[in-house]
Amino acid sequence: MHQVRIKGSEKSYPVGKIVCLGRNYLEHIRELGNQVPDRAVIFCKPASSIIPDGGTIEIPDYSNDCHHELELALLIGKSGKCISEQDALDHVVGYGVALDLTLRDVQAEQRERGLPWEIAKGFDTSCPLSDFVAADQVDNPNNIRLTLTVNGEMRQEGTTAQMMRSVEQIIAEISKFYTLEEGDIILTGTPAGVSAIESGDQLVGKIEQVGSLRSTVA
Ligand code: MG
């Protein structure tokens, strides 16, 4: 079972589920030509998709178009169902840097056929994830800068202030459908600038006050 930890703490958390939000940044919705959703787009990645900081991404042979999506990750430290926006941050024990790697060709193909696109999102190594920082190290999770470089070149640059749904709203929304449990992780969506990665690429994701994440494509 995959474990994550909070920097400076002895405690580690076995990962439960990884719940992800799609289409949470307007500019990213536009760059893919998608519709602005009236209801949150929610999907899950299996915990087996996680690789740690410094890990190697393996693009499956059934895809020719793997995209990076840099995202702020939340680590849930307290269980809850139908959590109110007011109480939402009490359930977050840490923040981390994540990539929601996506096989864009497979996703498009599955979507066209009206089929679930989980195999485009949940493959092994599709969730590079940093260690977490304690929640109290982040002043305001709804106003921090995110950047992703590939081979030193800036690809994604944004701030969580651009999110259509705030961290509090995301937790409230997801917990209407799923009980959130200690060790669950939430990925909060990606800003604009997604693009394909290739063999040998070096990715560095950074989130202000949270940390950095390095990955290499096999
Ligand atoms: Mg995403």
PDB file of C-alpha atoms and ligand atoms in Angstrom:
ATOM      1  CA  MET A   1       0.000   0.000   0.000  1.00  0.00           C
ATOM      2  CA  HIS A   2       1.311   3.437  -0.873  1.00  0.00           C
ATOM      3  CA  GLN A   3       2.155   5.754   2.044  1.00  0.00           C
ATOM      4  CA  VAL A   4       2.560   9.520   2.021  1.00  0.00           C
ATOM      5  CA  ARG A   5       4.130  11.644   4.704  1.00  0.00           C
ATOM      6  CA  ILE A   6       4.106  15.161   6.029  1.00  0.00           C
ATOM      7  CA  LYS A   7       7.516  16.828   6.118  1.00  0.00           C
ATOM      8  CA  GLY A   8       8.845  17.213   9.642  1.00  0.00           C
ATOM      9  CA  SER A   9       6.368  14.727  11.094  1.00  0.00           C
ATOM     10  CA  GLU A  10       6.780  11.079  12.027  1.00  0.00           C
ATOM     11  CA  LYS A  11       3.306  10.225  10.916  1.00  0.00           C
ATOM     12  CA  SER A  12       2.684   8.623   7.540  1.00  0.00           C
ATOM     13  CA  TYR A  13      -0.659   8.042   5.879  1.00  0.00           C
ATOM     14  CA  PRO A  14      -1.630   4.973   3.862  1.00  0.00           C
ATOM     15  CA  VAL A  15      -3.314   6.396   0.764  1.00  0.00           C
ATOM     16  CA  GLY A  16      -6.989   5.587   0.347  1.00  0.00           C
ATOM     17  CA  LYS A  17      -8.545   7.007  -2.763  1.00  0.00           C
ATOM     18  CA  ILE A  18      -7.356   9.822  -5.000  1.00  0.00           C
ATOM     19  CA  VAL A  19     -10.294  11.986  -6.027  1.00  0.00           C
ATOM     20  CA  CYS A  20      -9.637  14.448  -8.837  1.00  0.00           C
ATOM     21  CA  LEU A  21     -11.420  17.489 -10.093  1.00  0.00           C
ATOM     22  CA  GLY A  22     -11.480  18.120 -13.846  1.00  0.00           C
ATOM     23  CA  ARG A  23     -12.057  21.445 -15.589  1.00  0.00           C
ATOM     24  CA  ASN A  24     -11.469  23.744 -12.630  1.00  0.00           C
ATOM     25  CA  TYR A  25      -9.501  26.467 -14.434  1.00  0.00           C
ATOM     26  CA  LEU A  26     -11.256  28.406 -17.197  1.00  0.00           C
ATOM     27  CA  GLU A  27      -8.154  28.906 -19.380  1.00  0.00           C
ATOM     28  CA  HIS A  28      -7.480  25.157 -19.327  1.00  0.00           C
ATOM     29  CA  ILE A  29     -11.093  24.393 -20.324  1.00  0.00           C
ATOM     30  CA  ARG A  30     -10.654  26.799 -23.248  1.00  0.00           C
ATOM     31  CA  GLU A  31      -7.328  25.373 -24.402  1.00  0.00           C
ATOM     32  CA  LEU A  32      -8.919  21.920 -24.758  1.00  0.00           C
ATOM     33  CA  GLY A  33     -12.094  23.312 -26.306  1.00  0.00           C
ATOM     34  CA  ASN A  34     -14.266  21.800 -23.557  1.00  0.00           C
ATOM     35  CA  GLN A  35     -17.549  23.116 -22.190  1.00  0.00           C
ATOM     36  CA  VAL A  36     -17.626  24.894 -18.834  1.00  0.00           C
ATOM     37  CA  PRO A  37     -19.327  22.281 -16.624  1.00  0.00           C
ATOM     38  CA  ASP A  38     -22.350  23.275 -14.549  1.00  0.00           C
ATOM     39  CA  ARG A  39     -21.577  20.460 -12.143  1.00  0.00           C
ATOM     40  CA  ALA A  40     -18.087  19.569 -10.866  1.00  0.00           C
ATOM     41  CA  VAL A  41     -16.283  16.974 -13.014  1.00  0.00           C
ATOM     42  CA  ILE A  42     -15.077  14.323 -10.564  1.00  0.00           C
ATOM     43  CA  PHE A  43     -13.074  11.158 -11.201  1.00  0.00           C
ATOM     44  CA  CYS A  44     -10.715   8.881  -9.263  1.00  0.00           C
ATOM     45  CA  LYS A  45      -7.219   7.548  -9.802  1.00  0.00           C
ATOM     46  CA  PRO A  46      -6.144   4.355  -7.993  1.00  0.00           C
ATOM     47  CA  ALA A  47      -3.538   4.704  -5.223  1.00  0.00           C
ATOM     48  CA  SER A  48      -1.302   2.387  -7.284  1.00  0.00           C
ATOM     49  CA  SER A  49      -0.816   5.256  -9.766  1.00  0.00           C
ATOM     50  CA  ILE A  50       1.384   7.200  -7.317  1.00  0.00           C
ATOM     51  CA  ILE A  51       5.129   7.603  -7.759  1.00  0.00           C
ATOM     52  CA  PRO A  52       7.219   9.648  -5.317  1.00  0.00           C
ATOM     53  CA  ASP A  53       9.327  12.753  -5.911  1.00  0.00           C
ATOM     54  CA  GLY A  54      12.203  11.836  -8.240  1.00  0.00           C
ATOM     55  CA  GLY A  55      10.243   8.962  -9.777  1.00  0.00           C
ATOM     56  CA  THR A  56      10.119   7.757 -13.365  1.00  0.00           C
ATOM     57  CA  ILE A  57       7.016   8.167 -15.525  1.00  0.00           C
ATOM     58  CA  GLU A  58       6.265   5.218 -17.805  1.00  0.00           C
ATOM     59  CA  ILE A  59       3.948   6.140 -20.656  1.00  0.00           C
ATOM     60  CA  PRO A  60       1.869   3.056 -21.540  1.00  0.00           C
ATOM     61  CA  ASP A  61       2.339   1.619 -25.029  1.00  0.00           C
ATOM     62  CA  TYR A  62      -1.356   2.140 -25.846  1.00  0.00           C
ATOM     63  CA  SER A  63      -0.871   5.929 -26.014  1.00  0.00           C
ATOM     64  CA  ASN A  64       1.094   8.397 -28.128  1.00  0.00           C
ATOM     65  CA  ASP A  65      -0.020  11.540 -26.346  1.00  0.00           C
ATOM     66  CA  CYS A  66       0.633  11.808 -22.596  1.00  0.00           C
ATOM     67  CA  HIS A  67      -0.017  15.266 -21.117  1.00  0.00           C
ATOM     68  CA  HIS A  68       1.228  16.785 -17.873  1.00  0.00           C
ATOM     69  CA  GLU A  69      -1.314  18.485 -15.590  1.00  0.00           C
ATOM     70  CA  LEU A  70       0.202  20.231 -12.578  1.00  0.00           C
ATOM     71  CA  GLU A  71      -2.156  20.286  -9.582  1.00  0.00           C
ATOM     72  CA  LEU A  72      -2.325  21.271  -5.928  1.00  0.00           C
ATOM     73  CA  ALA A  73      -2.913  18.105  -3.864  1.00  0.00           C
ATOM     74  CA  LEU A  74      -4.810  18.027  -0.565  1.00  0.00           C
ATOM     75  CA  LEU A  75      -4.233  15.322   2.044  1.00  0.00           C
ATOM     76  CA  ILE A  76      -7.302  14.525   4.127  1.00  0.00           C
ATOM     77  CA  GLY A  77      -6.566  14.053   7.845  1.00  0.00           C
ATOM     78  CA  LYS A  78     -10.075  13.799   9.229  1.00  0.00           C
ATOM     79  CA  SER A  79     -12.993  11.796   7.871  1.00  0.00           C
ATOM     80  CA  GLY A  80     -16.274  13.367   6.871  1.00  0.00           C
ATOM     81  CA  LYS A  81     -19.339  13.193   4.648  1.00  0.00           C
ATOM     82  CA  CYS A  82     -21.311  16.184   3.379  1.00  0.00           C
ATOM     83  CA  ILE A  83     -18.667  18.518   4.804  1.00  0.00           C
ATOM     84  CA  SER A  84     -19.667  22.188   4.849  1.00  0.00           C
ATOM     85  CA  GLU A  85     -17.485  24.795   3.149  1.00  0.00           C
ATOM     86  CA  GLN A  86     -17.035  26.391   6.549  1.00  0.00           C
ATOM     87  CA  ASP A  87     -15.539  23.228   8.070  1.00  0.00           C
ATOM     88  CA  ALA A  88     -13.703  22.063   4.958  1.00  0.00           C
ATOM     89  CA  LEU A  89     -10.187  23.230   5.806  1.00  0.00           C
ATOM     90  CA  ASP A  90     -10.354  21.408   9.174  1.00  0.00           C
ATOM     91  CA  HIS A  91     -10.266  18.171   7.167  1.00  0.00           C
ATOM     92  CA  VAL A  92      -7.038  19.051   5.318  1.00  0.00           C
ATOM     93  CA  VAL A  93      -3.857  17.993   7.113  1.00  0.00           C
ATOM     94  CA  GLY A  94      -1.375  18.791   4.328  1.00  0.00           C
ATOM     95  CA  TYR A  95      -0.725  20.189   0.854  1.00  0.00           C
ATOM     96  CA  GLY A  96       1.405  18.646  -1.859  1.00  0.00           C
ATOM     97  CA  VAL A  97       2.485  18.971  -5.490  1.00  0.00           C
ATOM     98  CA  ALA A  98       0.967  16.448  -7.911  1.00  0.00           C
ATOM     99  CA  LEU A  99       0.812  15.659 -11.594  1.00  0.00           C
ATOM    100  CA  ASP A 100      -2.409  14.278 -13.042  1.00  0.00           C
ATOM    101  CA  LEU A 101      -0.862  12.618 -16.090  1.00  0.00           C
ATOM    102  CA  THR A 102      -3.401  12.084 -18.833  1.00  0.00           C
ATOM    103  CA  LEU A 103      -3.333  10.014 -22.017  1.00  0.00           C
ATOM    104  CA  ARG A 104      -5.121  12.622 -24.098  1.00  0.00           C
ATOM    105  CA  ASP A 105      -5.573  10.382 -27.156  1.00  0.00           C
ATOM    106  CA  VAL A 106      -7.067   7.544 -25.097  1.00  0.00           C
ATOM    107  CA  GLN A 107      -9.274   9.969 -23.183  1.00  0.00           C
ATOM    108  CA  ALA A 108     -10.614  11.475 -26.431  1.00  0.00           C
ATOM    109  CA  GLU A 109     -11.244   8.045 -27.925  1.00  0.00           C
ATOM    110  CA  GLN A 110     -13.081   6.766 -24.832  1.00  0.00           C
ATOM    111  CA  ARG A 111     -15.118   9.946 -24.591  1.00  0.00           C
ATOM    112  CA  GLU A 112     -16.117   9.702 -28.240  1.00  0.00           C
ATOM    113  CA  ARG A 113     -17.425   6.208 -27.622  1.00  0.00           C
ATOM    114  CA  GLY A 114     -19.253   7.334 -24.487  1.00  0.00           C
ATOM    115  CA  LEU A 115     -17.057   5.118 -22.289  1.00  0.00           C
ATOM    116  CA  PRO A 116     -15.353   5.925 -18.965  1.00  0.00           C
ATOM    117  CA  TRP A 117     -11.846   7.343 -19.485  1.00  0.00           C
ATOM    118  CA  GLU A 118     -10.214   6.004 -16.317  1.00  0.00           C
ATOM    119  CA  ILE A 119      -7.544   4.063 -18.229  1.00  0.00           C
ATOM    120  CA  ALA A 120      -6.380   7.419 -19.603  1.00  0.00           C
ATOM    121  CA  LYS A 121      -5.958   8.775 -16.075  1.00  0.00           C
ATOM    122  CA  GLY A 122      -5.215   5.922 -13.679  1.00  0.00           C
ATOM    123  CA  PHE A 123      -2.388   3.961 -15.282  1.00  0.00           C
ATOM    124  CA  ASP A 124       0.704   3.054 -13.226  1.00  0.00           C
ATOM    125  CA  THR A 125       2.939   6.134 -12.624  1.00  0.00           C
ATOM    126  CA  SER A 126       0.146   8.539 -13.646  1.00  0.00           C
ATOM    127  CA  CYS A 127       0.262  10.337 -10.286  1.00  0.00           C
ATOM    128  CA  PRO A 128       3.702  11.708  -9.387  1.00  0.00           C
ATOM    129  CA  LEU A 129       3.286  13.144  -5.885  1.00  0.00           C
ATOM    130  CA  SER A 130       5.569  15.103  -3.531  1.00  0.00           C
ATOM    131  CA  ASP A 131       5.729  14.847   0.227  1.00  0.00           C
ATOM    132  CA  PHE A 132       3.120  17.039   1.903  1.00  0.00           C
ATOM    133  CA  VAL A 133       3.666  20.151   3.997  1.00  0.00           C
ATOM    134  CA  ALA A 134       1.561  20.619   7.108  1.00  0.00           C
ATOM    135  CA  ALA A 135      -1.592  22.588   6.357  1.00  0.00           C
ATOM    136  CA  ASP A 136      -0.605  25.407   8.726  1.00  0.00           C
ATOM    137  CA  GLN A 137       2.442  26.154   6.516  1.00  0.00           C
ATOM    138  CA  VAL A 138       0.174  27.492   3.780  1.00  0.00           C
ATOM    139  CA  ASP A 139      -1.429  30.899   4.388  1.00  0.00           C
ATOM    140  CA  ASN A 140      -4.186  30.664   1.793  1.00  0.00           C
ATOM    141  CA  PRO A 141      -4.457  27.588  -0.473  1.00  0.00           C
ATOM    142  CA  ASN A 142      -6.723  29.595  -2.792  1.00  0.00           C
ATOM    143  CA  ASN A 143      -3.989  32.076  -3.674  1.00  0.00           C
ATOM    144  CA  ILE A 144      -0.694  30.316  -4.365  1.00  0.00           C
ATOM    145  CA  ARG A 145       1.383  30.199  -7.522  1.00  0.00           C
ATOM    146  CA  LEU A 146       1.978  26.983  -9.502  1.00  0.00           C
ATOM    147  CA  THR A 147       4.619  26.453 -12.190  1.00  0.00           C
ATOM    148  CA  LEU A 148       5.732  23.513 -14.260  1.00  0.00           C
ATOM    149  CA  THR A 149       8.845  23.374 -16.407  1.00  0.00           C
ATOM    150  CA  VAL A 150       9.799  20.646 -18.874  1.00  0.00           C
ATOM    151  CA  ASN A 151      13.557  20.486 -19.589  1.00  0.00           C
ATOM    152  CA  GLY A 152      13.830  23.937 -18.011  1.00  0.00           C
ATOM    153  CA  GLU A 153      11.196  25.503 -20.270  1.00  0.00           C
ATOM    154  CA  MET A 154       8.095  27.009 -18.652  1.00  0.00           C
ATOM    155  CA  ARG A 155       4.939  25.136 -19.673  1.00  0.00           C
ATOM    156  CA  GLN A 156       2.364  25.831 -16.971  1.00  0.00           C
ATOM    157  CA  GLU A 157       2.107  28.967 -14.900  1.00  0.00           C
ATOM    158  CA  GLY A 158      -0.916  29.883 -12.839  1.00  0.00           C
ATOM    159  CA  THR A 159      -2.332  30.551  -9.416  1.00  0.00           C
ATOM    160  CA  THR A 160      -4.947  28.727  -7.417  1.00  0.00           C
ATOM    161  CA  ALA A 161      -6.798  32.066  -7.326  1.00  0.00           C
ATOM    162  CA  GLN A 162      -7.852  31.136 -10.906  1.00  0.00           C
ATOM    163  CA  MET A 163      -9.714  28.028  -9.722  1.00  0.00           C
ATOM    164  CA  MET A 164     -13.428  28.124 -10.489  1.00  0.00           C
ATOM    165  CA  ARG A 165     -14.101  26.182  -7.295  1.00  0.00           C
ATOM    166  CA  SER A 166     -12.109  26.980  -4.142  1.00  0.00           C
ATOM    167  CA  VAL A 167     -10.489  24.305  -1.973  1.00  0.00           C
ATOM    168  CA  GLU A 168     -13.421  24.627   0.439  1.00  0.00           C
ATOM    169  CA  GLN A 169     -16.001  24.237  -2.342  1.00  0.00           C
ATOM    170  CA  ILE A 170     -14.147  21.242  -3.798  1.00  0.00           C
ATOM    171  CA  ILE A 171     -14.180  19.399  -0.464  1.00  0.00           C
ATOM    172  CA  ALA A 172     -17.851  20.223   0.100  1.00  0.00           C
ATOM    173  CA  GLU A 173     -18.758  19.046  -3.404  1.00  0.00           C
ATOM    174  CA  ILE A 174     -16.765  15.790  -3.386  1.00  0.00           C
ATOM    175  CA  SER A 175     -17.935  14.825   0.108  1.00  0.00           C
ATOM    176  CA  LYS A 176     -21.552  14.963  -1.079  1.00  0.00           C
ATOM    177  CA  PHE A 177     -20.779  11.866  -3.150  1.00  0.00           C
ATOM    178  CA  TYR A 178     -17.927  10.139  -1.301  1.00  0.00           C
ATOM    179  CA  THR A 179     -17.056   9.915   2.373  1.00  0.00           C
ATOM    180  CA  LEU A 180     -13.606  11.439   2.673  1.00  0.00           C
ATOM    181  CA  GLU A 181     -11.333   9.398   4.910  1.00  0.00           C
ATOM    182  CA  GLU A 182      -7.950   9.948   6.528  1.00  0.00           C
ATOM    183  CA  GLY A 183      -5.314   9.286   3.869  1.00  0.00           C
ATOM    184  CA  ASP A 184      -7.481  10.255   0.920  1.00  0.00           C
ATOM    185  CA  ILE A 185      -5.971  12.704  -1.545  1.00  0.00           C
ATOM    186  CA  ILE A 186      -7.743  15.319  -3.646  1.00  0.00           C
ATOM    187  CA  LEU A 187      -6.285  16.808  -6.847  1.00  0.00           C
ATOM    188  CA  THR A 188      -7.761  20.234  -7.494  1.00  0.00           C
ATOM    189  CA  GLY A 189      -7.452  20.648 -11.274  1.00  0.00           C
ATOM    190  CA  THR A 190      -4.850  22.129 -13.580  1.00  0.00           C
ATOM    191  CA  PRO A 191      -4.181  25.614 -14.957  1.00  0.00           C
ATOM    192  CA  ALA A 192      -3.608  26.214 -18.682  1.00  0.00           C
ATOM    193  CA  GLY A 193      -0.490  25.093 -20.516  1.00  0.00           C
ATOM    194  CA  VAL A 194      -0.880  21.313 -20.643  1.00  0.00           C
ATOM    195  CA  SER A 195       1.223  19.651 -23.333  1.00  0.00           C
ATOM    196  CA  ALA A 196       2.709  16.339 -24.365  1.00  0.00           C
ATOM    197  CA  ILE A 197       5.754  14.807 -22.657  1.00  0.00           C
ATOM    198  CA  GLU A 198       8.290  12.530 -24.286  1.00  0.00           C
ATOM    199  CA  SER A 199      10.941  10.019 -23.366  1.00  0.00           C
ATOM    200  CA  GLY A 200      13.803  11.645 -21.431  1.00  0.00           C
ATOM    201  CA  ASP A 201      11.864  14.783 -20.451  1.00  0.00           C
ATOM    202  CA  GLN A 202      12.615  16.249 -17.025  1.00  0.00           C
ATOM    203  CA  LEU A 203       9.589  17.761 -15.290  1.00  0.00           C
ATOM    204  CA  VAL A 204       9.771  20.120 -12.326  1.00  0.00           C
ATOM    205  CA  GLY A 205       6.529  21.236 -10.695  1.00  0.00           C
ATOM    206  CA  LYS A 206       6.567  23.911  -8.025  1.00  0.00           C
ATOM    207  CA  ILE A 207       3.856  25.295  -5.794  1.00  0.00           C
ATOM    208  CA  GLU A 208       4.520  28.321  -3.632  1.00  0.00           C
ATOM    209  CA  GLN A 209       4.741  27.507   0.122  1.00  0.00           C
ATOM    210  CA  VAL A 210       4.150  23.819  -0.670  1.00  0.00           C
ATOM    211  CA  GLY A 211       7.275  22.543  -2.397  1.00  0.00           C
ATOM    212  CA  SER A 212       8.499  20.952  -5.585  1.00  0.00           C
ATOM    213  CA  LEU A 213       8.203  17.693  -7.482  1.00  0.00           C
ATOM    214  CA  ARG A 214      10.684  16.229  -9.970  1.00  0.00           C
ATOM    215  CA  SER A 215       9.939  13.462 -12.449  1.00  0.00           C
ATOM    216  CA  THR A 216      11.657  11.969 -15.471  1.00  0.00           C
ATOM    217  CA  VAL A 217       9.948  10.295 -18.417  1.00  0.00           C
ATOM    218  CA  ALA A 218      11.403   6.826 -19.109  1.00  0.00           C
TER     219      ALA A 218
HETATM  220 MG    MG B   1      -6.353  17.102 -13.979  1.00  0.00          MG
END
